[in-house]
Coordinates of C-alpha atoms in Angstrom, one line a residue:
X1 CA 251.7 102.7 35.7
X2 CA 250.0 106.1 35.6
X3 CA 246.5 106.7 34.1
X4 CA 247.7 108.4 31.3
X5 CA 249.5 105.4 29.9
X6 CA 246.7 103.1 31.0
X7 CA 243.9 105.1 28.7
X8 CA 246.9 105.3 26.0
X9 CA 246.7 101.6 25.6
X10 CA 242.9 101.4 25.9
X11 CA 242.4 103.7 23.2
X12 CA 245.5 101.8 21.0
X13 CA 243.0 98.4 21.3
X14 CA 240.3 100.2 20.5
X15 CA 241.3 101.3 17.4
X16 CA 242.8 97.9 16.2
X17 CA 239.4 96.1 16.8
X18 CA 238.0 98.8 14.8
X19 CA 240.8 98.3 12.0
X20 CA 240.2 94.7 12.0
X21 CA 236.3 95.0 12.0
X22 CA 236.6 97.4 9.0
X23 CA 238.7 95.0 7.2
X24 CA 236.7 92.0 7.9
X25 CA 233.7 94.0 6.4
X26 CA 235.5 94.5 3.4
X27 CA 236.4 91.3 2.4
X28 CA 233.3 90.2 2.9
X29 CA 231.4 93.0 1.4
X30 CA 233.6 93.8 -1.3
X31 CA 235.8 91.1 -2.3
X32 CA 233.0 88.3 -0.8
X33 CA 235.2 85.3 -1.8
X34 CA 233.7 81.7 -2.4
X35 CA 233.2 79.6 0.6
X36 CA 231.3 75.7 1.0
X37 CA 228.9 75.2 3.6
X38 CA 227.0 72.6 5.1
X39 CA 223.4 73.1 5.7
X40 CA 221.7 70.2 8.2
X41 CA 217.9 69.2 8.5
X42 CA 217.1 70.3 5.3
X43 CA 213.0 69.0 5.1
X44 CA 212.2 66.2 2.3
X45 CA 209.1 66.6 1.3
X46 CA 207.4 63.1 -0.4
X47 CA 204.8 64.0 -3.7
X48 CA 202.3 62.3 -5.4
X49 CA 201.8 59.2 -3.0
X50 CA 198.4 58.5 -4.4
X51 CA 200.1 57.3 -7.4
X52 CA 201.3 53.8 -5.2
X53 CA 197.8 52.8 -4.1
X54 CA 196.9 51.4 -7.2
X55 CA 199.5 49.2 -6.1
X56 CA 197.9 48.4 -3.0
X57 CA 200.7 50.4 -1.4
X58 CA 201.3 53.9 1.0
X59 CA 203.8 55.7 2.6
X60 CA 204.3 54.9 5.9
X61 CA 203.4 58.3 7.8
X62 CA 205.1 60.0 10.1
X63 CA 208.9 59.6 8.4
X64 CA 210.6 63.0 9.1
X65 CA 212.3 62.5 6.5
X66 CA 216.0 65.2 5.6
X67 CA 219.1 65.6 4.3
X68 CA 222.3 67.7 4.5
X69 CA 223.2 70.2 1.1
X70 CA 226.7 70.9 0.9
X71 CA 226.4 74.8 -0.4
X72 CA 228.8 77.0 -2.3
X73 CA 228.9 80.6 -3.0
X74 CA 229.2 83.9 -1.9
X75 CA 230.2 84.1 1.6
X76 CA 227.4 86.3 2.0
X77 CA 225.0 83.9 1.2
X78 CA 225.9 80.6 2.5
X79 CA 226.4 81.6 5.6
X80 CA 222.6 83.1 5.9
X81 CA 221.3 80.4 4.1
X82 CA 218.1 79.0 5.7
X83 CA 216.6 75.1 5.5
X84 CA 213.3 76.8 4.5
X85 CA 214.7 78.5 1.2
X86 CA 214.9 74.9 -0.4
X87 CA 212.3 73.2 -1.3
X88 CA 213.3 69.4 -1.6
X89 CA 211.2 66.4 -2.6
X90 CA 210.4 62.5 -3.6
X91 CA 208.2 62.0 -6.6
X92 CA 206.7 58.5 -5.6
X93 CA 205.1 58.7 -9.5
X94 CA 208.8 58.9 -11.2
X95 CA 210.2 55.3 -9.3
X96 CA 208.8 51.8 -9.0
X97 CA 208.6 50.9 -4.8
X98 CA 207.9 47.9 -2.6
X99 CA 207.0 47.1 0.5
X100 CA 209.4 48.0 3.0
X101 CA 212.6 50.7 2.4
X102 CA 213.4 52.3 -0.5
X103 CA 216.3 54.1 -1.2
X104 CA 215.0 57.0 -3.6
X105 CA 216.8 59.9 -4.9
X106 CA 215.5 63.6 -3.9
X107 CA 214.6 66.6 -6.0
X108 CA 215.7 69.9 -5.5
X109 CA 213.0 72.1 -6.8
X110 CA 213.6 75.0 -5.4
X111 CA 217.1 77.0 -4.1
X112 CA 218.4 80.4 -3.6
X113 CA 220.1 81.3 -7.4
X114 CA 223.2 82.3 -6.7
X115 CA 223.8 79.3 -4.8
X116 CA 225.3 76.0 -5.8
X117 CA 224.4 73.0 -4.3
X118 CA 227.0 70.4 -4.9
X119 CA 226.7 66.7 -5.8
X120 CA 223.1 66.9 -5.2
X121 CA 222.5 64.3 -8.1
X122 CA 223.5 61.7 -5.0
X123 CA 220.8 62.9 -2.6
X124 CA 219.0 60.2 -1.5
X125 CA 216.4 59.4 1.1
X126 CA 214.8 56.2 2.9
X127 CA 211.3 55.8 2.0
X128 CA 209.6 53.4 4.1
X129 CA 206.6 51.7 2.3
X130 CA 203.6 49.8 3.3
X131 CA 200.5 48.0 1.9
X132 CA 197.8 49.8 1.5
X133 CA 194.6 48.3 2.7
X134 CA 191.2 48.6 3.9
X135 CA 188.6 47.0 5.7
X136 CA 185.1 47.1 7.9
X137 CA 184.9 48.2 11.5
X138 CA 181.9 47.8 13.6
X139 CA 180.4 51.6 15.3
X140 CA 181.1 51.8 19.2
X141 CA 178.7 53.7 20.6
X142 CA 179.5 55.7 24.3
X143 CA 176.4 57.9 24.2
X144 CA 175.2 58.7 27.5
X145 CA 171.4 59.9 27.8
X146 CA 169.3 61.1 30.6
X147 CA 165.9 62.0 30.7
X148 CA 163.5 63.4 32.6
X149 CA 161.3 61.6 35.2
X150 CA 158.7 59.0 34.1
X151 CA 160.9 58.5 30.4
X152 CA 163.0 56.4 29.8
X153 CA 165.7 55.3 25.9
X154 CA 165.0 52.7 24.0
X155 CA 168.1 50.8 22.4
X156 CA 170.6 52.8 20.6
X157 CA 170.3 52.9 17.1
X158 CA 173.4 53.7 14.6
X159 CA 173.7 54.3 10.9
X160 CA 176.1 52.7 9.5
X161 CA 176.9 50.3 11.9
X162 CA 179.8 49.3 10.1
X163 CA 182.4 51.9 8.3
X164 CA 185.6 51.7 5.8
X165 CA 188.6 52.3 7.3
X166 CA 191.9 52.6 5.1
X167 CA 195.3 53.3 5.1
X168 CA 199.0 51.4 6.2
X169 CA 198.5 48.0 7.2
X170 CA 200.7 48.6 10.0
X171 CA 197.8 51.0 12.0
X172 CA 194.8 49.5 9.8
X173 CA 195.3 45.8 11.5
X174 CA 195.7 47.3 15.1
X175 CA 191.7 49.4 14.8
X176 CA 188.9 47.3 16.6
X177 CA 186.2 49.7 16.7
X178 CA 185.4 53.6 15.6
X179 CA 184.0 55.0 18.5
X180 CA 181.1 57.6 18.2
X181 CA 180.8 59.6 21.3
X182 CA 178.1 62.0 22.5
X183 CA 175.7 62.8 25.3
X184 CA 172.1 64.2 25.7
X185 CA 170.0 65.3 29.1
X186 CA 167.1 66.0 30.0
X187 CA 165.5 64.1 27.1
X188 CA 161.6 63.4 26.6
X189 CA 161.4 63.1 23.1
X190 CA 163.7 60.8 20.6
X191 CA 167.5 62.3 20.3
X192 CA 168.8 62.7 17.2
X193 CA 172.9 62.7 17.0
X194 CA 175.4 63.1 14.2
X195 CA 178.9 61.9 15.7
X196 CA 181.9 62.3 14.4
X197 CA 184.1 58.9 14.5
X198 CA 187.6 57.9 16.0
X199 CA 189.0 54.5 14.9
X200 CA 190.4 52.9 18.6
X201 CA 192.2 49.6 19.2
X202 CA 191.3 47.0 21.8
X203 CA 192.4 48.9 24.3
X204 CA 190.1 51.9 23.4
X205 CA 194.0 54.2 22.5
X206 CA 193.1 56.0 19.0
X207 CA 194.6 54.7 16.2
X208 CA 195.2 57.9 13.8
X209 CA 196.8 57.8 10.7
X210 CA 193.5 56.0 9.1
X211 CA 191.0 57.3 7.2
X212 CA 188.0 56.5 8.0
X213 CA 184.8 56.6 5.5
X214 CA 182.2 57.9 6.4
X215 CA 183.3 60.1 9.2
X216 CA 180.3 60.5 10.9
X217 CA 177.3 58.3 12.1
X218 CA 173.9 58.9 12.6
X219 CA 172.2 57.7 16.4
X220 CA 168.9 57.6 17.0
X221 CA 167.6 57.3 20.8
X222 CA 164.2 56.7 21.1
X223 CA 163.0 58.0 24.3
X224 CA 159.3 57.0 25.7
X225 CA 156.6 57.5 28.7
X226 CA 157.2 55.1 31.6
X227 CA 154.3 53.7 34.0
X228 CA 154.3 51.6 36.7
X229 CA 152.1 48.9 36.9
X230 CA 151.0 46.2 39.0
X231 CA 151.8 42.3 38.6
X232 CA 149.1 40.0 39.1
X233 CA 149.3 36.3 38.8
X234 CA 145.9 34.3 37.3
X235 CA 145.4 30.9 38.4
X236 CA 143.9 27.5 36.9
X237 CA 143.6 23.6 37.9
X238 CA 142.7 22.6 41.5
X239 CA 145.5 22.6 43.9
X240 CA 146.7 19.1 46.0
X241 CA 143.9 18.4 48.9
X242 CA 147.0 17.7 51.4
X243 CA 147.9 21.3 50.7
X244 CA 146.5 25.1 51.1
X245 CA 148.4 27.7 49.1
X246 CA 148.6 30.7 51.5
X247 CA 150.4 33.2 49.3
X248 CA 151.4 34.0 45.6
X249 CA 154.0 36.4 45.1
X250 CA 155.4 38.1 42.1
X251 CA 159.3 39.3 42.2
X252 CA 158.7 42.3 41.4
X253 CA 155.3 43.1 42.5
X254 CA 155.4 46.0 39.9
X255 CA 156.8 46.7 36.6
X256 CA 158.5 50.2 34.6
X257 CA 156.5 49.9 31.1
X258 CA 157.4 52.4 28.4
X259 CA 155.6 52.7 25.0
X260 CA 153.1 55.8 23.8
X261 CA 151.6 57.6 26.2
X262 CA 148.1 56.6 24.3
X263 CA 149.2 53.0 24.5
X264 CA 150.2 52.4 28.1
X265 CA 147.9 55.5 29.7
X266 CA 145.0 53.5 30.6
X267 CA 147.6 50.0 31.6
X268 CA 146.8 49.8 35.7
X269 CA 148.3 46.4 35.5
X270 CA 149.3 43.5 33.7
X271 CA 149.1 39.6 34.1
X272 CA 151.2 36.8 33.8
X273 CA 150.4 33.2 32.2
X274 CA 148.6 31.5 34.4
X275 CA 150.0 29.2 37.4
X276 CA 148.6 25.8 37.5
X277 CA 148.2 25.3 41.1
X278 CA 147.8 21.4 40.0
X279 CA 151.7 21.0 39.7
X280 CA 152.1 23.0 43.0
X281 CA 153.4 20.0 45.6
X282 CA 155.1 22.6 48.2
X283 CA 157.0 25.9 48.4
X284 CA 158.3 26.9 45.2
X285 CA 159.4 29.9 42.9
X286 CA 158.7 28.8 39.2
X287 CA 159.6 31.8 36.5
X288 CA 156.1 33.0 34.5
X289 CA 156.1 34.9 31.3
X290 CA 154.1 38.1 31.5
X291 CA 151.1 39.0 29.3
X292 CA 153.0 42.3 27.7
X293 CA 150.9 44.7 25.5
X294 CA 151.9 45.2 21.9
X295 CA 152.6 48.2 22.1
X296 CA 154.7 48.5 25.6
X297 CA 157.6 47.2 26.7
X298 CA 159.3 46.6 29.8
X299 CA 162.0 48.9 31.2
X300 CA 164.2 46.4 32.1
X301 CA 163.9 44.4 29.3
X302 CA 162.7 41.1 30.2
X303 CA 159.3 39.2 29.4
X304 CA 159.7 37.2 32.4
X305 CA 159.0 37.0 36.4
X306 CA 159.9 35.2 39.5
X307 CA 156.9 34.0 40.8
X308 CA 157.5 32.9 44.5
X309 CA 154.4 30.2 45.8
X310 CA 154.5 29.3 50.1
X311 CA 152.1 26.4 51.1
X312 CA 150.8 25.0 54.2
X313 CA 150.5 21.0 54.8
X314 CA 147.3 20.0 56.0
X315 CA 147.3 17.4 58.9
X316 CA 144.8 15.4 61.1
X317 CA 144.6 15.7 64.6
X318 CA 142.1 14.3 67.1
X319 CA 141.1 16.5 69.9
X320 CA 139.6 15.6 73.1
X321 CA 136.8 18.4 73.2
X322 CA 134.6 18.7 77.0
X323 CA 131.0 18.5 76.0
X324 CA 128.5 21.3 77.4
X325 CA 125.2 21.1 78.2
X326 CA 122.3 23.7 77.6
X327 CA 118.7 23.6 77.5
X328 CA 118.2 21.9 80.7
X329 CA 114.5 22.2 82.4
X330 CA 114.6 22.9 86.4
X331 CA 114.6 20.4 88.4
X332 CA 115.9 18.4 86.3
X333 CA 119.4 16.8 86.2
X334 CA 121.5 15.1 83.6
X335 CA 124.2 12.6 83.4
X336 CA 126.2 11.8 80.2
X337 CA 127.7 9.1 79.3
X338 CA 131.0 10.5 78.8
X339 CA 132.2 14.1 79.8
X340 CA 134.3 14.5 76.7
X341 CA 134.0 13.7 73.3
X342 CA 137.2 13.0 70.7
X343 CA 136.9 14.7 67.5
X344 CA 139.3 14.1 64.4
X345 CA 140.5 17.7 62.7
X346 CA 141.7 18.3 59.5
X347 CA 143.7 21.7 59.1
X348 CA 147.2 23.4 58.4
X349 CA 149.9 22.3 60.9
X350 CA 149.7 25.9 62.2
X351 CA 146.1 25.8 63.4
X352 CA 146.2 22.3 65.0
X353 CA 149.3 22.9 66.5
X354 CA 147.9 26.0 67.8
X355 CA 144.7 25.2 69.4
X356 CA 142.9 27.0 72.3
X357 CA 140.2 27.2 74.7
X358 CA 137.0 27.8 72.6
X359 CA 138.1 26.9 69.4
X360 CA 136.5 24.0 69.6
X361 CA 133.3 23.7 71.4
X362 CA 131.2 20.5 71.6
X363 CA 127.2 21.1 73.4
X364 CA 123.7 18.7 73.7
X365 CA 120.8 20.8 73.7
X366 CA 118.2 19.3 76.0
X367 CA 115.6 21.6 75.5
X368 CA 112.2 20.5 76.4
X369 CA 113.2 16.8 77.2
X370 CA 111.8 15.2 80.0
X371 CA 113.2 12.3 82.5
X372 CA 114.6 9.5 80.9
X373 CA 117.8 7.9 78.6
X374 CA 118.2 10.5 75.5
X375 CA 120.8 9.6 72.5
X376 CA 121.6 13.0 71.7
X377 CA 124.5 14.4 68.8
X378 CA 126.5 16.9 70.0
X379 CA 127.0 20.0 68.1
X380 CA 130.3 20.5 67.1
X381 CA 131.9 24.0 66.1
X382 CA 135.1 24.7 65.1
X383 CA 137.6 27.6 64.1
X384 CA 137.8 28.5 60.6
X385 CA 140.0 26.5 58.4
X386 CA 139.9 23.5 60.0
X387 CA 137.1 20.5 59.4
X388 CA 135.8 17.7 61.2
X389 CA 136.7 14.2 60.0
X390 CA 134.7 12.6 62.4
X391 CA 133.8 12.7 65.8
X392 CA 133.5 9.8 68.7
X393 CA 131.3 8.8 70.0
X394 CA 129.0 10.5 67.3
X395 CA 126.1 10.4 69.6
X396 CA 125.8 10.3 74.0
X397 CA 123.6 8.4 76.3
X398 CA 122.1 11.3 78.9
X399 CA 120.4 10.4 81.6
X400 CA 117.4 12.5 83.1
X401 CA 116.1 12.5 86.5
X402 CA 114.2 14.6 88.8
X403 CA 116.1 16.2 91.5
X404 CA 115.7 15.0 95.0
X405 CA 114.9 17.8 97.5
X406 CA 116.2 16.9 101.3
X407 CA 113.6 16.3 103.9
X408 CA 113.1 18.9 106.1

């Protein structure tokens, strides 16, 4: 085929589609016959729902709620109709409902005029209805504080505690708490916080679709001075004779007060009731309230302290002790009766099982005595905290006598 005849026929469809174009335009233009047409996902829109709760009853939310108008008219206009030229709704205040679905008949309110919509009078839409109640939720509180060093919060205060919370049964029944959230830093004065609220269930996943009333809470943090102070533990009674109390130790040694700074500035330390070291029969930690100014409070909250108490038995022990002799005039010699005297101890098991070489010393002073038998006392000395019970024998026979030169 040559390329004459090829651009022949090109130009031949050419000018059909333009016919048929031309004519299409012109029925639609100009004669614009009558044609039906449905429109899909046309929005429902539900009025007046405060009108139920008198009845103790609400509209589910979230229904996405829409129906489908069969239109007629111009070709020109259904065809180009659009969902959001109608204007469609349910007038809750015109029908008695219930709990559960109701099958309620729409109203079309507004419409393009030269449009008919047909049958409309058998619109209808399911309306899904639920009681309407409320009831009171306890405030959560997540409000993290910091300060700066040597302050420290008090407990949390929120107002109200409890709020109103309203609306569908269905999400009403599954809120636990309203949770208030905020934060401060750097805080050494009391925080002030209005927070809005957020009704949660027990899982802490927010419930919405409830109105909550208020919808805010006031928090007040009250934020103080700390000091550190010492714990000292007072005494009273008389402790058991078979024991010596070597140490008394608080757990903690120290304590974090907060309060005014005029009420705990001059606080070096603090006291605890007394221990009666009468019921104290061996180690032991017994718990001791402390002595807490009115005005100050511990950090950690408790009134309280481990008080941790370590003993020592105390034993008897008899020692043989080698007696020494001073004092002696020269040329004199003297002879006792026995070498070594026994002497009965009473101490801790860790000194008498612990004895060494001058701990105990046992001497006769024989100053200015002359020949003959002397009954003489020894002096007994011992090391510090242990006593004598008795010694044996409590006095020695010494014999002096001149001493014999060799003949030359």
């Amino acid at each position: 085929m040559d390329k004459n005849k090829i651009q022949k026929n090109f130009l031949i469809k050419i000018l059909c589609f333009i016919t048929a174009f031309g004519v299409w335009l012109y029925i639609y233009n100009v004669e614009n016959p009558t044609r039906s047409y449905k429109l899909t996902g046309v929005p429902v829109e539900i009025v007046n729902t405060d009108t139920i709760e008198s009845s103790k009853l609400t509209v589910l939310p979230n229904q996405d709620l829409t129906v489908t108008l069969t239109l007629e008219g111009p070709a020109s206009e259904v065809y180009r109709a659009k969902a959001e030229q109608f204007k469609i709704v349910v007038d809750l205040s015109t029908y008695a409902v219930k709990k559960g679905s109701n099958l309620i008949p729409v109203e079309i309110t507004q419409y393009p005029t030269n449009i008919n919509i047909k049958k409309n009078e058998s619109l209808r839409v399911n309306v899904e209805i639920d009681e309407y109640i409320e009831k009171s939720v306890p405030v959560k509180l997540e409000v993290d504080v910091t300060t700066k060093d040597s302050y420290y919060p008090f407990e949390q205060v929120v107002k109200p505690d409890n709020v109103l919370v309203s609306g569908a049964a269905t999400y009403v029944n599954s809120v636990q708490w309203v949770l208030a959230k905020g934060s401060a830093s750097n805080a050494d004065a009391d925080v002030s916080l209005n927070l809005p609220l957020k009704a949660v269930d027990e899982t802490m996943k927010e419930v919405k679709d409830v109105k909550i009333n208020p919808t805010t809470v006031d928090v007040l943090i009250p934020v103080r001075k700390s000091k550190n102070v010492t714990i000292k533990v007072p005494t009273k009674g008389e402790n058991n004779k078979n024991i010596i109390i070597k140490t008394i130790e608080p757990d903690p040694s120290s304590i974090d007060l907060v309060g005014e700074t005029q009420d705990i500035g001059n606080i070096e330390y603090i006291e605890t009731e007394a221990l009666d070291l009468s019921t104290i029969t061996g180690n032991n930690t017994v718990t001791l309230k402390l002595a807490l100014p009115k005005d100050a409070k511990p950090v950690n909250g408790k009134d309280t302290v481990s008080v941790k108490v370590t003993v020592e038995t105390i034993n008897q022990n008899s020692v043989s002790v080698p007696v020494t002799i001073t004092g002696l005039s020269a040329g004199l010699n003297a002879e006792p009766s026995s070498k070594n005297i026994s002497v009965a101890l009473k101490g801790t098991d860790s000194l008498l099982s612990n004895i060494k070489d001058g701990d105990i010393t046992a001497t006769i002073d024989l100053t200015n005595l002359a020949e003959g038998e002397h009954s003489i006392a020894p002096k007994v000395k011992v090391k510090e905290g242990m006593t004598i019970e008795s010694i044996s024998p409590e006095k020695l026979k010494i014999t002096i006598t001149k001493v014999v030169k060799p003949e030359e």
